CSV table of C-alpha atoms in Angstrom, one decimal:
chain,number,residue,atom,x,y,z
B,1,MET,CA,92.0,136.8,97.7
B,2,GLY,CA,88.3,136.1,97.5
B,3,TYR,CA,86.9,133.3,99.6
B,4,HIS,CA,84.2,130.9,98.2
B,5,PHE,CA,82.7,130.3,101.6
B,6,ASP,CA,81.4,133.8,101.7
B,7,ASP,CA,78.9,133.3,98.9
B,8,LEU,CA,78.1,129.6,99.3
B,9,LYS,CA,74.4,128.9,99.1
B,10,LEU,CA,73.1,126.9,102.1
B,11,ASP,CA,69.9,124.9,102.1
B,12,LYS,CA,68.5,122.1,104.3
B,13,GLY,CA,68.7,119.6,101.4
B,14,MET,CA,72.4,119.4,102.2
B,15,TYR,CA,71.4,117.1,105.1
B,16,SER,CA,69.7,114.6,102.9
B,17,VAL,CA,72.5,113.7,100.4
B,18,ALA,CA,72.8,109.9,100.4
B,19,GLY,CA,76.0,108.6,101.9
B,20,LYS,CA,77.3,112.1,102.9
B,21,SER,CA,77.2,114.1,106.1
B,22,PHE,CA,76.4,117.8,106.1
B,23,THR,CA,80.1,118.7,106.5
B,24,SER,CA,81.1,116.4,103.7
B,25,VAL,CA,78.6,118.2,101.4
B,26,LEU,CA,80.0,121.5,102.5
B,27,GLU,CA,83.6,120.3,101.9
B,28,GLY,CA,82.6,119.3,98.4
B,29,GLU,CA,81.4,122.8,97.7
B,30,ASP,CA,84.2,124.5,99.5
B,31,PRO,CA,87.3,122.3,99.9
B,32,SER,CA,89.6,123.0,102.8
B,33,GLU,CA,92.7,122.5,100.5
B,34,ARG,CA,92.0,126.0,99.1
B,35,TYR,CA,92.8,127.6,102.4
B,36,LYS,CA,96.3,126.2,103.0
B,37,GLY,CA,98.7,129.0,103.9
B,38,THR,CA,95.9,131.4,104.8
B,39,ALA,CA,94.4,132.6,108.0
B,40,LEU,CA,91.6,130.1,107.6
B,41,GLU,CA,93.9,127.0,107.4
B,42,GLY,CA,92.8,124.5,110.1
B,43,LEU,CA,89.1,125.3,109.9
B,44,ASP,CA,86.8,122.8,108.2
B,45,ALA,CA,83.9,123.9,105.9
B,46,TYR,CA,81.4,124.1,108.7
B,47,GLN,CA,83.7,126.2,110.9
B,48,ARG,CA,84.2,128.6,108.0
B,49,GLN,CA,80.5,129.0,107.7
B,50,LEU,CA,80.3,129.9,111.4
B,51,LYS,CA,82.9,132.5,110.7
B,52,ARG,CA,81.0,133.8,107.8
B,53,PHE,CA,77.9,134.5,109.9
B,54,ASP,CA,80.0,135.5,112.9
B,55,ILE,CA,78.6,132.8,115.2
B,56,LYS,CA,80.7,132.0,118.2
B,57,VAL,CA,79.6,128.7,119.8
B,58,LYS,CA,82.0,128.5,122.8
B,59,GLY,CA,84.1,130.6,125.1
B,60,MET,CA,83.4,133.8,127.1
B,61,GLY,CA,82.1,135.6,124.1
B,62,SER,CA,79.7,132.9,122.9
B,63,ASP,CA,76.6,134.0,121.1
B,64,VAL,CA,73.0,133.2,122.0
B,65,VAL,CA,71.0,130.5,120.2
B,66,ASP,CA,69.1,133.2,118.3
B,67,LYS,CA,72.2,134.1,116.4
B,68,PHE,CA,71.8,131.0,114.2
B,69,PHE,CA,68.4,132.2,113.1
B,70,GLN,CA,69.3,135.7,111.9
B,71,SER,CA,68.9,134.5,108.3
B,72,ALA,CA,67.5,131.5,106.5
B,73,GLN,CA,70.9,130.4,105.5
B,74,SER,CA,72.6,130.6,108.9
B,75,ALA,CA,69.6,128.6,110.4
B,76,VAL,CA,70.8,125.7,108.2
B,77,LEU,CA,73.9,125.4,110.4
B,78,PHE,CA,72.0,124.8,113.6
B,79,PRO,CA,71.4,121.0,113.2
B,80,GLU,CA,75.1,120.5,112.6
B,81,TYR,CA,75.9,122.5,115.8
B,82,ILE,CA,73.5,120.1,117.7
B,83,ALA,CA,75.1,117.0,116.2
B,84,ARG,CA,78.7,118.2,116.9
B,85,SER,CA,77.9,119.1,120.5
B,86,VAL,CA,76.2,115.7,121.0
B,87,LYS,CA,79.2,113.8,119.4
B,88,GLN,CA,81.6,115.7,121.6
B,89,GLY,CA,79.7,114.5,124.7
B,90,MET,CA,79.8,110.9,123.3
B,91,GLU,CA,83.5,111.1,122.8
B,92,GLU,CA,84.2,112.5,126.2
B,93,ALA,CA,82.5,109.6,127.9
B,94,ASP,CA,83.3,107.0,125.3
B,95,LEU,CA,85.0,103.7,126.3
B,96,LEU,CA,84.2,102.0,123.0
B,97,PRO,CA,87.5,102.9,121.2
B,98,SER,CA,89.3,101.1,124.0
B,99,ILE,CA,87.4,97.8,123.5
B,100,THR,CA,86.7,97.7,119.7
B,101,ALA,CA,89.1,96.1,117.2
B,102,ALA,CA,87.5,97.7,114.1
B,103,VAL,CA,84.7,100.2,113.2
B,104,THR,CA,82.7,99.4,110.1
B,105,ASN,CA,80.5,102.1,108.4
B,106,ILE,CA,77.6,100.8,106.3
B,107,GLU,CA,74.6,102.1,104.5
B,108,GLY,CA,71.4,100.2,105.4
B,109,LEU,CA,70.6,97.9,108.3
B,110,ASP,CA,71.8,94.5,107.0
B,111,TYR,CA,75.4,93.4,107.7
B,112,ARG,CA,77.2,90.1,108.2
B,113,SER,CA,80.5,90.1,110.0
B,114,ILE,CA,83.3,87.6,109.4
B,115,THR,CA,84.8,85.0,111.7
B,116,SER,CA,87.5,82.4,111.7
B,117,VAL,CA,87.6,79.8,114.5
B,118,PRO,CA,90.1,77.1,113.6
B,119,ASP,CA,91.1,74.4,116.0
B,120,LYS,CA,94.6,74.4,117.6
B,121,SER,CA,96.1,72.3,114.9
B,122,LYS,CA,95.0,74.7,112.2
B,123,LYS,CA,96.4,77.8,114.0
B,124,GLU,CA,99.9,76.4,113.7
B,125,LEU,CA,102.3,77.5,110.9
B,126,ARG,CA,103.4,74.0,110.2
B,127,ARG,CA,106.4,73.2,108.1
B,128,VAL,CA,105.5,72.7,104.5
B,129,GLU,CA,107.5,70.0,102.6
B,130,GLU,CA,108.3,70.4,98.9
B,131,GLY,CA,105.3,69.6,96.7
B,132,THR,CA,102.8,69.5,99.5
B,133,SER,CA,99.9,71.9,99.9
B,134,ILE,CA,99.9,74.8,102.4
B,135,PRO,CA,97.6,74.4,105.4
B,136,GLN,CA,94.5,76.6,105.1
B,137,THR,CA,92.7,78.9,107.6
B,138,GLN,CA,89.1,79.6,106.5
B,139,VAL,CA,87.6,83.0,107.0
B,140,LYS,CA,83.8,83.1,106.4
B,141,THR,CA,80.8,85.3,107.0
B,142,GLN,CA,78.7,84.7,110.1
B,143,GLU,CA,75.4,82.8,109.7
B,144,ASN,CA,73.3,85.5,111.4
B,145,LEU,CA,73.1,89.3,110.7
B,146,VAL,CA,74.5,91.8,113.1
B,147,LYS,CA,71.7,93.4,115.1
B,148,LEU,CA,71.8,97.2,114.8
B,149,HIS,CA,69.9,99.2,117.4
B,150,LYS,CA,68.7,102.8,117.1
B,151,ARG,CA,69.7,104.7,120.2
B,152,GLY,CA,69.0,108.3,120.9
B,153,ARG,CA,67.6,111.0,123.1
B,154,MET,CA,64.7,113.4,122.5
B,155,LEU,CA,65.5,117.1,122.7
B,156,VAL,CA,62.4,118.7,124.2
B,157,CYS,CA,62.2,122.5,124.4
B,158,SER,CA,60.7,125.4,122.6
B,159,TYR,CA,62.6,128.0,120.5
B,160,GLU,CA,61.2,130.7,122.7
B,161,ALA,CA,62.6,129.0,125.8
B,162,ILE,CA,66.2,128.7,124.5
B,163,ARG,CA,66.6,131.6,122.0
B,164,TYR,CA,68.4,133.8,124.4
B,165,GLN,CA,70.5,131.1,126.0
B,166,LYS,CA,74.3,131.2,125.4
B,167,LEU,CA,75.5,128.6,123.0
B,168,ASP,CA,78.3,127.6,125.4
B,169,LEU,CA,75.8,126.7,128.1
B,170,PHE,CA,73.4,125.0,125.7
B,171,SER,CA,76.3,122.9,124.5
B,172,VAL,CA,76.7,121.5,128.0
B,173,ALA,CA,73.1,120.1,127.9
B,174,LEU,CA,73.8,118.6,124.4
B,175,ARG,CA,77.1,117.0,125.6
B,176,GLN,CA,75.2,115.4,128.4
B,177,MET,CA,72.8,113.9,125.9
B,178,GLY,CA,75.8,112.5,124.0
B,179,ALA,CA,77.2,111.0,127.2
B,180,HIS,CA,73.9,109.2,127.8
B,181,ILE,CA,73.9,107.8,124.2
B,182,SER,CA,77.5,106.7,124.6
B,183,ARG,CA,76.5,104.8,127.8
B,184,GLN,CA,73.6,103.0,126.0
B,185,LEU,CA,76.0,102.0,123.2
B,186,LEU,CA,78.5,100.6,125.8
B,187,GLU,CA,75.7,98.5,127.3
B,188,ASP,CA,75.0,97.0,123.9
B,189,ALA,CA,78.7,96.3,123.4
B,190,ILE,CA,79.0,94.6,126.8
B,191,ASP,CA,75.9,92.5,126.1
B,192,VAL,CA,77.5,91.2,122.8
B,193,LEU,CA,80.9,90.6,124.6
B,194,GLU,CA,79.1,88.5,127.2
B,195,ASN,CA,76.4,86.8,125.3
B,196,GLY,CA,77.5,86.9,121.7
B,197,ASP,CA,75.8,88.4,118.6
B,198,GLY,CA,73.5,85.6,117.9
B,199,ASN,CA,76.1,83.4,116.1
B,200,ASP,CA,76.7,80.9,119.0
B,201,ASN,CA,79.8,82.9,120.1
B,202,ALA,CA,79.1,83.9,123.7
B,203,ALA,CA,82.2,84.5,125.9
B,204,GLN,CA,83.6,81.7,128.1
B,205,LYS,CA,82.3,82.4,131.6
B,206,LEU,CA,84.6,81.7,134.5
B,207,LYS,CA,84.1,82.0,138.2
B,208,VAL,CA,86.5,82.5,141.1
B,209,GLY,CA,86.7,79.3,143.2
B,210,THR,CA,85.6,77.1,140.3
B,211,ALA,CA,88.0,75.2,138.1
B,212,PRO,CA,90.0,76.2,136.2
B,213,MET,CA,90.0,79.3,138.4
B,214,GLY,CA,91.4,79.1,141.9
B,215,GLY,CA,90.7,81.4,144.9
B,216,THR,CA,87.6,81.9,147.1
B,217,ALA,CA,84.2,82.9,145.7
B,218,GLY,CA,83.3,86.4,146.5
B,219,LYS,CA,87.0,87.6,146.8
B,220,LEU,CA,89.3,88.7,144.1
B,221,SER,CA,93.1,88.3,144.6
B,222,TYR,CA,96.2,88.9,142.6
B,223,GLY,CA,96.4,85.1,142.1
B,224,ASP,CA,92.9,85.0,140.6
B,225,LEU,CA,93.9,87.7,138.1
B,226,VAL,CA,96.9,85.6,137.1
B,227,ASP,CA,94.7,82.5,136.7
B,228,PHE,CA,92.3,84.6,134.5
B,229,TRP,CA,95.2,86.0,132.5
B,230,ALA,CA,96.5,82.5,131.8
B,231,GLN,CA,93.2,81.5,130.1
B,232,PHE,CA,93.8,83.9,127.1
B,233,ASP,CA,96.7,82.0,125.4
B,234,PRO,CA,97.3,82.6,122.5
B,235,TYR,CA,95.5,85.9,122.9
B,236,GLU,CA,96.7,88.8,125.2
B,237,MET,CA,94.5,90.1,128.0
B,238,ASN,CA,95.3,93.8,127.3
B,239,THR,CA,91.9,95.3,128.5
B,240,LEU,CA,89.8,94.8,131.6
B,241,LEU,CA,86.2,96.1,131.9
B,242,VAL,CA,85.2,96.1,135.6
B,243,SER,CA,82.2,96.9,137.7
B,244,GLY,CA,82.5,99.5,140.5
B,245,ASP,CA,82.7,97.0,143.3
B,246,VAL,CA,85.4,95.0,141.5
B,247,MET,CA,87.3,98.2,141.0
B,248,LEU,CA,87.3,98.7,144.7
B,249,GLN,CA,88.8,95.3,145.3
B,250,LEU,CA,91.5,95.9,142.7
B,251,LEU,CA,92.4,99.2,144.3
B,252,LYS,CA,92.9,97.5,147.6
B,253,MET,CA,95.2,94.9,146.3
B,254,GLU,CA,98.8,95.2,147.5
B,255,GLU,CA,100.1,94.9,144.0
B,256,LEU,CA,98.1,98.0,142.9
B,257,GLN,CA,99.6,100.0,145.8
B,258,ASN,CA,103.0,99.8,144.1
B,259,PRO,CA,104.5,103.3,144.1
B,260,LEU,CA,105.0,103.3,140.3
B,261,THR,CA,101.3,102.4,139.8
B,262,GLY,CA,100.3,105.2,142.1
B,263,LEU,CA,102.6,107.7,140.4
B,264,ASN,CA,101.1,106.8,137.0
B,265,PHE,CA,97.5,107.2,138.4
B,266,GLN,CA,98.3,110.6,140.1
B,267,GLY,CA,100.1,111.9,137.0
B,268,THR,CA,97.7,110.7,134.3
B,269,GLY,CA,94.5,109.7,136.0
B,270,LYS,CA,94.8,106.3,134.2
B,271,LEU,CA,94.9,103.0,136.1
B,272,GLN,CA,96.8,99.9,135.1
B,273,SER,CA,96.1,96.5,136.4
B,274,PRO,CA,98.9,94.5,138.0
B,275,LEU,CA,99.2,92.5,134.7
B,276,GLY,CA,99.5,95.6,132.5
B,277,ALA,CA,96.0,95.6,131.0
B,278,ASN,CA,94.1,98.8,130.4
B,279,LEU,CA,91.7,99.1,133.3
B,280,LEU,CA,88.2,100.5,132.6
B,281,ARG,CA,85.5,101.0,135.2
B,282,THR,CA,81.9,101.1,134.1
B,283,ALA,CA,78.5,101.0,135.8
B,284,ALA,CA,77.1,99.3,132.6
B,285,LEU,CA,78.7,96.0,133.9
B,286,GLY,CA,76.8,94.0,136.5
B,287,SER,CA,78.3,93.9,140.0
B,288,GLY,CA,80.9,91.3,140.8
B,289,LYS,CA,82.0,91.0,137.1
B,290,LEU,CA,85.0,91.8,135.0
B,291,ILE,CA,85.5,91.2,131.3
B,292,GLY,CA,88.9,90.5,130.0
B,293,LEU,CA,89.6,90.9,126.3
B,294,ASP,CA,92.2,91.3,123.6
B,295,LYS,CA,90.9,94.5,122.1
B,296,ARG,CA,92.8,93.8,118.9
B,297,TYR,CA,90.6,90.8,118.0
B,298,ALA,CA,87.4,90.7,120.1
B,299,LEU,CA,84.8,93.2,119.0
B,300,GLU,CA,83.6,94.9,115.8
B,301,MET,CA,81.5,98.1,115.9
B,302,VAL,CA,79.1,98.5,113.0
B,303,LYS,CA,77.6,102.0,112.3
B,304,SER,CA,74.8,102.9,109.9
B,305,GLY,CA,75.5,106.6,109.3
B,306,ASP,CA,76.6,109.2,111.8
B,307,VAL,CA,74.7,111.0,114.6
B,308,LEU,CA,71.3,112.0,113.1
B,309,VAL,CA,69.4,115.1,114.0
B,310,GLU,CA,65.9,116.0,112.8
B,311,TYR,CA,66.9,119.0,110.8
B,312,ASP,CA,63.5,120.2,109.5
B,313,LYS,CA,62.1,121.2,112.8
B,314,LEU,CA,65.3,122.8,113.9
B,315,ILE,CA,65.8,124.9,110.8
B,316,ASP,CA,62.2,126.1,110.7
B,317,ARG,CA,62.3,127.2,114.3
B,318,GLN,CA,59.6,124.8,115.4
B,319,LEU,CA,61.9,123.2,118.0
B,320,GLU,CA,59.6,121.3,120.4
B,321,ARG,CA,60.7,117.7,120.0
B,322,ALA,CA,63.7,116.8,118.0
B,323,ALA,CA,65.3,113.4,118.0
B,324,VAL,CA,69.1,112.9,118.2
B,325,THR,CA,69.8,109.3,117.2
B,326,SER,CA,72.6,106.9,116.3
B,327,VAL,CA,72.2,103.4,114.7
B,328,VAL,CA,75.0,101.1,115.9
B,329,GLY,CA,75.5,97.3,116.3
B,330,PHE,CA,78.3,95.1,117.5
B,331,ALA,CA,79.7,91.8,116.4
B,332,LYS,CA,82.1,89.3,117.9
B,333,VAL,CA,85.1,88.6,115.7
B,334,PHE,CA,87.2,86.0,117.6
B,335,PRO,CA,85.1,84.6,120.5
B,336,GLU,CA,88.2,83.3,122.4
B,337,ALA,CA,89.6,86.8,122.6
B,338,CYS,CA,87.0,87.7,125.3
B,339,LYS,CA,86.2,86.0,128.7
B,340,VAL,CA,84.0,86.9,131.6
B,341,LEU,CA,85.0,86.4,135.2
B,342,THR,CA,82.5,86.5,138.1
B,343,VAL,CA,84.0,87.1,141.5
């Protein structure tokens, strides 16, 4: 059978279609459904274009960067290669899926999140007598807009310097860029968790040795974790973000030296706290701090588009400075689902 991807006309205008990524535009021209039951099943439209031009981007037989520029059409694929490599690096180092309740994609820069903060009496599902009205819980939009920040890295090199570099090696540098962007986004998320999103919803801040917490300031014990856990009712403390020094204190706890905990760590590389929460270490959090949250209700991630690459310079071989950016913001959903503890 004939394949449509072999004669698809590519041009850089595919990157500027409003509301669609380059791959989405390609899929519209060459849907993957056509390839079910064929040798090309499992490849998306972009990967089929790589096959069309015989470009190998990874593995022992990966091609050099110059392979993308053998024709004007194959050059159109280069910005998407950059974007995918950067996104892979972002995903490899990404803690955000472990702390966000929802991801909202928008077009534009203005967005208001929702909230509902009823008092205790309005959270109860009270008995409703015949003929009486059902109690209400109001969900409303926040007063202030979510602040979206543009984060990115500048790719600085000349085409002459990289044209003979293997794509597999070049991808390593691009993935590192993605990891840096991911770290910056995590810092933004932590700032919103701690200080709120501008709608008077900063997290409750607790301190070891100060009521309602027990213990001794400067030291973290299993009892302190229990006291911290007890502050979350009716939410569940299922995730703990901790700084490096706090992680060391946790690892030295007798409760974390339980053989089953050690077996899980040795087998999967994942640590669990003594209270069953997902334990995440990050240098983006200040020393002596841990953030507990119910990831199902605490934080919303708002994205304006996907990872953006300056495609004109890349396609036209004038690669000297090309920006790789992402526009993302964060909003608190239920403030009580997140609390900060200082040791």
